[in-house]
């Protein structure tokens, strides 16, 4: 059986482009004992994939050139050598960027039986929603009345983080994003109290304007100028969840940190980073709280769905540049609706 997968052929310098990737045909074997063969239905498109394209040490090893890339995917088991993962089961795994995956059964997770589109297991009920939940449960927590700022708020993690803060009784939830349409979505549908379009107004000026009572809890997905602006408005004893730094991922040389870190001491701030995969044992707890919010409509979600394996590199660049909203996924089969 033939299949197709995407390879990275050379490492990006600065912004990646579609020419760095190649769709490659490969031969697929039958699953042996203890293995499963999966037909992927949807592939996750994530910012962390960009730093993995650089050959630098990190918490996760860099991508290999001219080999199938790693990423989360959901799909259906079409061949099984392990009774615990039967034919027809829907599973989550990390062999994305390809049409089929042949994996040890131990490397796949059976999807919980929830009445939601399969793609939600990559987004609001997948690792991105889980990331927001870990940030606001384990790393910090929301106190009633908190003034909250979320950067990259119209993205997969940010849109969930802002809504968790609202549902937990935050006093005010403010988000930053890069377009007027996304800012309207945050206020009109996700019920943020205010949203900033950082492409229209300098983030520091805008944040001071929309957070007149300062910020008690920040959830930073962007780093750089957004982190610097947040430090300016933080209240004494404020907390900052350091989730990601997407503004730095395409920098070809290390960027200087914000020049106002002095506020961490003067305002007695707590800043704490985390990696979601350190907390996978809490997944059931996360689903028990967030899945009912999604089915009741208390939590609104949006996915940007791009069809076809060949468009995965384009979807990846689009997500990095802000051309997508909510969770970005590439769909391979029409079966999962
Ligand atoms: N700590 C963890 O374990 C963990 C796990 C998952 C994700 N993360 C991090 O969480 C963050 C969000 O991830 P996601 O999956 O939810 O991605 P996402 O927000 O769905 O997509 C990325 C968005 O970031 C915004 N952006 C890009 N460059 C920017 C810049 N220079 N300044 C401001 N905004 C910029 C763009 O939206 P706009 O149009 O709004 O600018 C873009 O659409 C990333 O930093 C990611 O690395 C961390």
XYZ file of C-alpha atoms and ligand atoms in Angstrom:
385
model
C 0.000 0.000 0.000
C 1.289 3.477 -0.907
C 0.866 6.548 1.264
C 2.069 10.150 1.322
C 3.929 12.110 3.981
C 5.524 15.546 4.288
C 9.249 16.069 4.806
C 11.214 19.182 5.691
C 14.017 19.426 3.128
C 16.004 22.320 4.633
C 15.793 24.431 7.768
C 14.103 27.849 7.604
C 16.069 31.018 8.239
C 13.529 33.381 9.716
C 10.064 32.917 8.224
C 9.397 29.473 6.728
C 7.913 29.115 3.240
C 6.184 26.284 1.434
C 9.277 25.507 -0.687
C 11.030 24.042 2.379
C 8.593 21.102 2.388
C 8.126 18.150 0.040
C 5.284 15.634 -0.278
C 6.878 12.195 -0.505
C 5.328 8.856 -1.487
C 6.145 5.957 0.825
C 5.421 2.258 1.103
C 3.214 1.175 3.994
C 3.540 -2.225 5.699
C 0.839 -4.249 7.407
C 0.781 -3.837 11.201
C 2.756 -6.495 13.050
C 1.962 -7.812 16.557
C 1.489 -4.877 18.946
C 1.196 -2.358 16.084
C -1.710 -0.407 14.614
C -2.246 1.165 11.210
C -4.168 4.443 11.248
C -5.793 6.411 8.464
C -5.405 10.017 9.544
C -8.503 12.199 9.359
C -7.123 15.516 10.578
C -3.714 16.984 11.360
C -2.926 19.585 13.988
C -1.110 22.779 12.940
C 0.860 24.217 15.867
C 3.340 27.024 16.611
C 5.782 24.697 18.472
C 6.518 23.060 15.097
C 8.442 26.169 14.029
C 11.147 26.021 16.781
C 11.424 22.273 16.105
C 12.543 23.170 12.557
C 15.676 24.822 13.987
C 18.598 22.611 14.886
C 18.850 23.852 18.470
C 18.499 22.058 21.807
C 15.084 22.399 23.452
C 12.647 20.402 25.570
C 11.850 18.405 22.435
C 14.406 17.286 19.799
C 14.571 19.122 16.450
C 12.869 17.715 13.365
C 15.069 15.555 11.174
C 15.469 16.660 7.565
C 14.059 14.419 4.810
C 11.992 12.355 7.230
C 8.279 12.470 8.088
C 7.510 15.303 10.480
C 5.918 14.857 13.902
C 2.635 16.444 14.975
C -0.627 15.492 16.586
C -3.275 13.815 14.440
C -6.592 12.042 14.828
C -7.657 9.104 12.710
C -9.273 5.699 12.440
C -7.591 2.345 13.014
C -7.684 0.372 9.726
C -5.355 -2.455 10.777
C -4.581 -3.748 14.231
C -2.138 -6.201 15.763
C -3.234 -5.290 19.276
C -6.619 -6.186 20.808
C -6.636 -3.070 23.020
C -6.841 -0.833 19.916
C -9.475 -2.478 17.699
C -10.297 -1.882 14.063
C -12.478 1.192 13.634
C -11.291 2.841 16.855
C -10.714 6.582 16.669
C -7.352 7.569 18.071
C -5.034 10.474 18.788
C -1.295 10.152 18.189
C 1.795 12.127 17.242
C 2.475 10.897 13.695
C 0.891 13.819 11.839
C 2.023 15.472 8.555
C 1.088 12.205 6.748
C -1.913 10.273 5.473
C -1.302 7.034 7.380
C 0.611 6.118 10.513
C 1.990 2.720 11.498
C 2.664 2.874 15.223
C 3.106 0.748 18.344
C -0.331 0.498 19.981
C 1.203 2.014 23.121
C 1.806 5.269 21.208
C -1.874 5.954 20.474
C -4.654 7.219 22.731
C -8.232 6.076 22.267
C -10.475 9.125 21.892
C -13.128 9.583 24.567
C -16.664 8.965 23.366
C -17.868 12.574 23.156
C -20.437 13.766 20.675
C -18.172 16.368 19.068
C -16.429 16.757 15.703
C -13.210 14.746 15.578
C -11.192 17.935 15.035
C -12.185 19.167 18.524
C -9.798 16.503 19.891
C -6.961 18.553 18.365
C -8.381 21.903 19.474
C -10.697 22.901 22.279
C -10.755 19.370 23.769
C -7.238 18.527 22.624
C -3.809 19.714 23.621
C -4.489 23.374 22.877
C -7.566 23.601 25.107
C -5.714 21.503 27.656
C -2.815 23.991 27.552
C -5.134 26.862 28.464
C -6.660 24.788 31.261
C -3.260 23.747 32.694
C -2.145 27.379 32.615
C -5.185 28.456 34.636
C -5.408 25.428 36.959
C -1.923 24.206 37.682
C 0.343 27.127 36.882
C -1.949 29.859 38.200
C -5.624 30.092 39.042
C -8.301 32.682 38.387
C -9.533 34.602 41.425
C -12.995 36.142 41.222
C -12.710 39.727 40.070
C -9.272 39.310 38.458
C -8.360 41.722 35.678
C -7.068 39.317 32.996
C -5.044 39.855 29.814
C -4.598 37.099 27.199
C -2.283 37.615 24.212
C -2.924 35.867 20.847
C -6.436 35.624 22.265
C -8.184 34.620 19.022
C -5.916 31.599 18.591
C -6.394 28.015 19.723
C -4.965 28.388 23.248
C -5.839 32.027 23.831
C -9.518 31.695 22.905
C -9.932 28.933 25.492
C -7.841 30.703 28.148
C -9.915 33.883 27.953
C -13.166 31.955 28.195
C -11.967 29.883 31.162
C -11.090 33.141 32.927
C -14.559 34.540 32.202
C -16.327 31.352 33.295
C -14.322 31.332 36.530
C -15.510 34.819 37.463
C -12.745 37.149 36.267
C -13.715 40.799 36.661
C -12.511 41.793 33.196
C -11.025 39.780 30.331
C -9.042 41.554 27.641
C -7.406 39.952 24.598
C -4.959 41.019 21.905
C -5.149 39.902 18.298
C -4.055 40.980 14.843
C -7.273 41.875 13.005
C -10.485 43.819 13.456
C -12.560 40.763 12.521
C -10.872 38.644 15.205
C -11.225 41.446 17.780
C -14.980 41.589 17.053
C -15.244 37.796 17.366
C -13.594 37.958 20.802
C -16.047 40.553 22.099
C -19.240 39.536 20.281
C -19.074 35.726 20.519
C -16.510 34.823 23.175
C -17.711 37.634 25.459
C -14.332 39.202 26.175
C -14.783 42.634 27.763
C -12.356 44.269 25.332
C -10.054 43.285 22.490
C -7.014 45.064 21.058
C -5.931 44.931 17.420
C -2.180 45.339 17.903
C -1.709 46.045 14.190
C -3.809 49.211 14.523
C -2.520 50.642 17.782
C 0.743 50.050 19.668
C 0.088 47.255 22.140
C 1.422 49.225 25.122
C -0.835 52.240 24.454
C -3.873 50.033 23.807
C -3.362 47.893 26.895
C -3.141 50.915 29.187
C -6.365 52.223 27.650
C -8.408 49.002 28.016
C -7.071 47.976 31.448
C -7.646 51.086 33.573
C -7.570 48.946 36.735
C -4.325 47.217 35.694
C -3.786 43.501 35.241
C -3.823 40.846 37.978
C -3.394 37.791 35.751
C -1.668 37.653 32.373
C -1.648 34.674 29.994
C 1.160 35.313 27.520
C 1.326 33.463 24.212
C 3.358 36.069 22.330
C 6.362 37.330 24.335
C 8.371 40.307 23.008
C 6.429 43.572 22.841
C 3.250 41.965 24.237
C 5.089 40.760 27.334
C 6.723 44.174 27.753
C 3.311 45.869 27.515
C 1.819 43.440 30.036
C 4.640 44.126 32.515
C 3.795 47.841 32.345
C 0.150 47.304 33.376
C 0.655 44.500 35.901
C -0.630 45.238 39.396
C 1.457 44.532 42.503
C 1.625 40.778 43.213
C 0.278 40.052 39.714
C 0.763 36.634 38.104
C 1.926 35.890 34.573
C 1.388 32.501 32.948
C 4.220 32.158 30.423
C 2.680 29.886 27.800
C 4.573 30.768 24.627
C 6.515 33.409 22.666
C 5.251 33.172 19.116
C 6.574 36.621 18.194
C 10.103 35.230 18.591
C 9.828 31.897 16.753
C 10.771 33.310 13.342
C 13.595 35.522 14.568
C 16.849 34.423 12.952
C 18.889 35.642 15.930
C 17.999 35.649 19.639
C 15.822 38.631 20.512
C 16.485 40.802 23.525
C 14.027 40.345 26.396
C 11.698 43.248 27.216
C 13.729 46.061 28.785
C 11.301 46.491 31.697
C 11.838 43.212 33.594
C 12.595 45.436 36.580
C 8.818 45.388 37.174
C 9.039 41.728 38.200
C 10.875 42.801 41.355
C 9.283 46.186 41.944
C 5.739 44.825 41.580
C 6.564 41.469 43.259
C 5.292 39.549 40.209
C 5.182 35.802 39.687
C 6.067 34.574 36.181
C 5.885 30.849 35.569
C 6.431 28.856 32.401
C 5.204 25.347 31.663
C 5.045 22.597 29.067
C 1.638 20.942 28.795
C 2.964 17.444 28.127
C 4.355 17.400 31.702
C 0.728 17.330 32.926
C -0.946 14.654 30.785
C -2.194 12.774 33.852
C -4.730 15.603 34.359
C -6.407 15.108 30.972
C -9.530 13.403 32.369
C -10.041 16.238 34.845
C -9.711 18.763 32.024
C -12.267 16.955 29.841
C -14.698 16.630 32.745
C -14.753 20.406 33.167
C -14.369 21.750 29.636
C -16.388 19.246 27.524
C -19.689 20.251 29.247
C -18.886 23.930 28.625
C -18.428 23.165 24.923
C -21.627 21.139 24.594
C -23.695 23.721 26.512
C -22.338 26.556 24.366
C -20.842 28.331 27.391
C -17.504 27.935 25.621
C -17.443 28.974 21.971
C -14.917 27.438 19.618
C -13.862 28.065 16.038
C -11.642 26.009 13.773
C -9.960 27.039 10.553
C -10.093 23.866 8.465
C -7.905 23.494 5.374
C -8.467 20.447 3.178
C -5.726 18.198 1.803
C -2.290 16.966 2.871
C -0.561 19.051 0.181
C -1.844 22.215 1.882
C -0.322 21.398 5.292
C 2.767 23.635 4.714
C 0.511 26.477 3.553
C -1.734 26.031 6.592
C 1.325 26.106 8.847
C 2.626 29.396 7.399
C -0.910 30.865 7.478
C -1.300 29.997 11.167
C 2.050 31.600 12.047
C 1.182 34.782 10.159
C -2.236 35.209 11.801
C -4.289 34.364 8.704
C -6.312 31.733 10.592
C -8.699 31.989 13.555
C -9.082 29.611 16.500
C -7.601 26.146 16.074
C -5.966 25.471 12.701
C -6.335 21.932 11.330
C -5.792 20.179 8.036
C -8.509 17.696 7.158
C -7.641 14.636 5.092
C -10.907 12.711 4.954
C -14.477 13.873 4.750
C -15.550 11.026 7.037
C -15.153 12.935 10.292
C -17.787 15.618 10.589
N 3.525 25.804 26.922
C 2.979 24.843 26.193
O 3.033 23.640 26.502
C 2.245 25.239 24.950
C 1.359 24.340 24.300
C 0.663 24.799 23.161
C 0.880 26.085 22.679
N 1.780 26.892 23.329
C 2.032 28.259 22.876
O 0.811 28.973 22.907
C 0.855 30.002 21.929
C -0.416 29.927 21.091
O -0.454 28.659 20.431
P -1.746 28.268 19.564
O -1.608 26.855 19.212
O -2.934 28.746 20.261
O -1.523 29.139 18.242
P -2.577 30.173 17.621
O -2.747 31.276 18.601
O -3.769 29.440 17.170
O -1.824 30.711 16.340
C -0.787 31.602 16.474
C -1.284 33.065 16.453
O -0.333 33.909 17.089
C -0.502 35.218 16.609
N 0.809 35.819 16.299
C 1.737 35.377 15.432
N 2.808 36.197 15.410
C 2.532 37.182 16.301
C 3.237 38.341 16.716
N 4.456 38.651 16.220
N 2.668 39.137 17.637
C 1.428 38.849 18.139
N 0.719 37.752 17.775
C 1.258 36.941 16.870
C -1.343 35.125 15.329
O -2.667 35.587 15.580
P -3.068 37.150 15.484
O -3.730 37.390 14.182
O -3.998 37.327 16.625
O -1.806 37.935 15.614
C -1.397 33.631 15.072
O -2.563 33.209 14.436
C 2.138 29.808 21.140
O 3.126 30.674 21.662
C 2.496 28.368 21.428
O 3.880 28.125 21.294
C 2.435 26.490 24.443
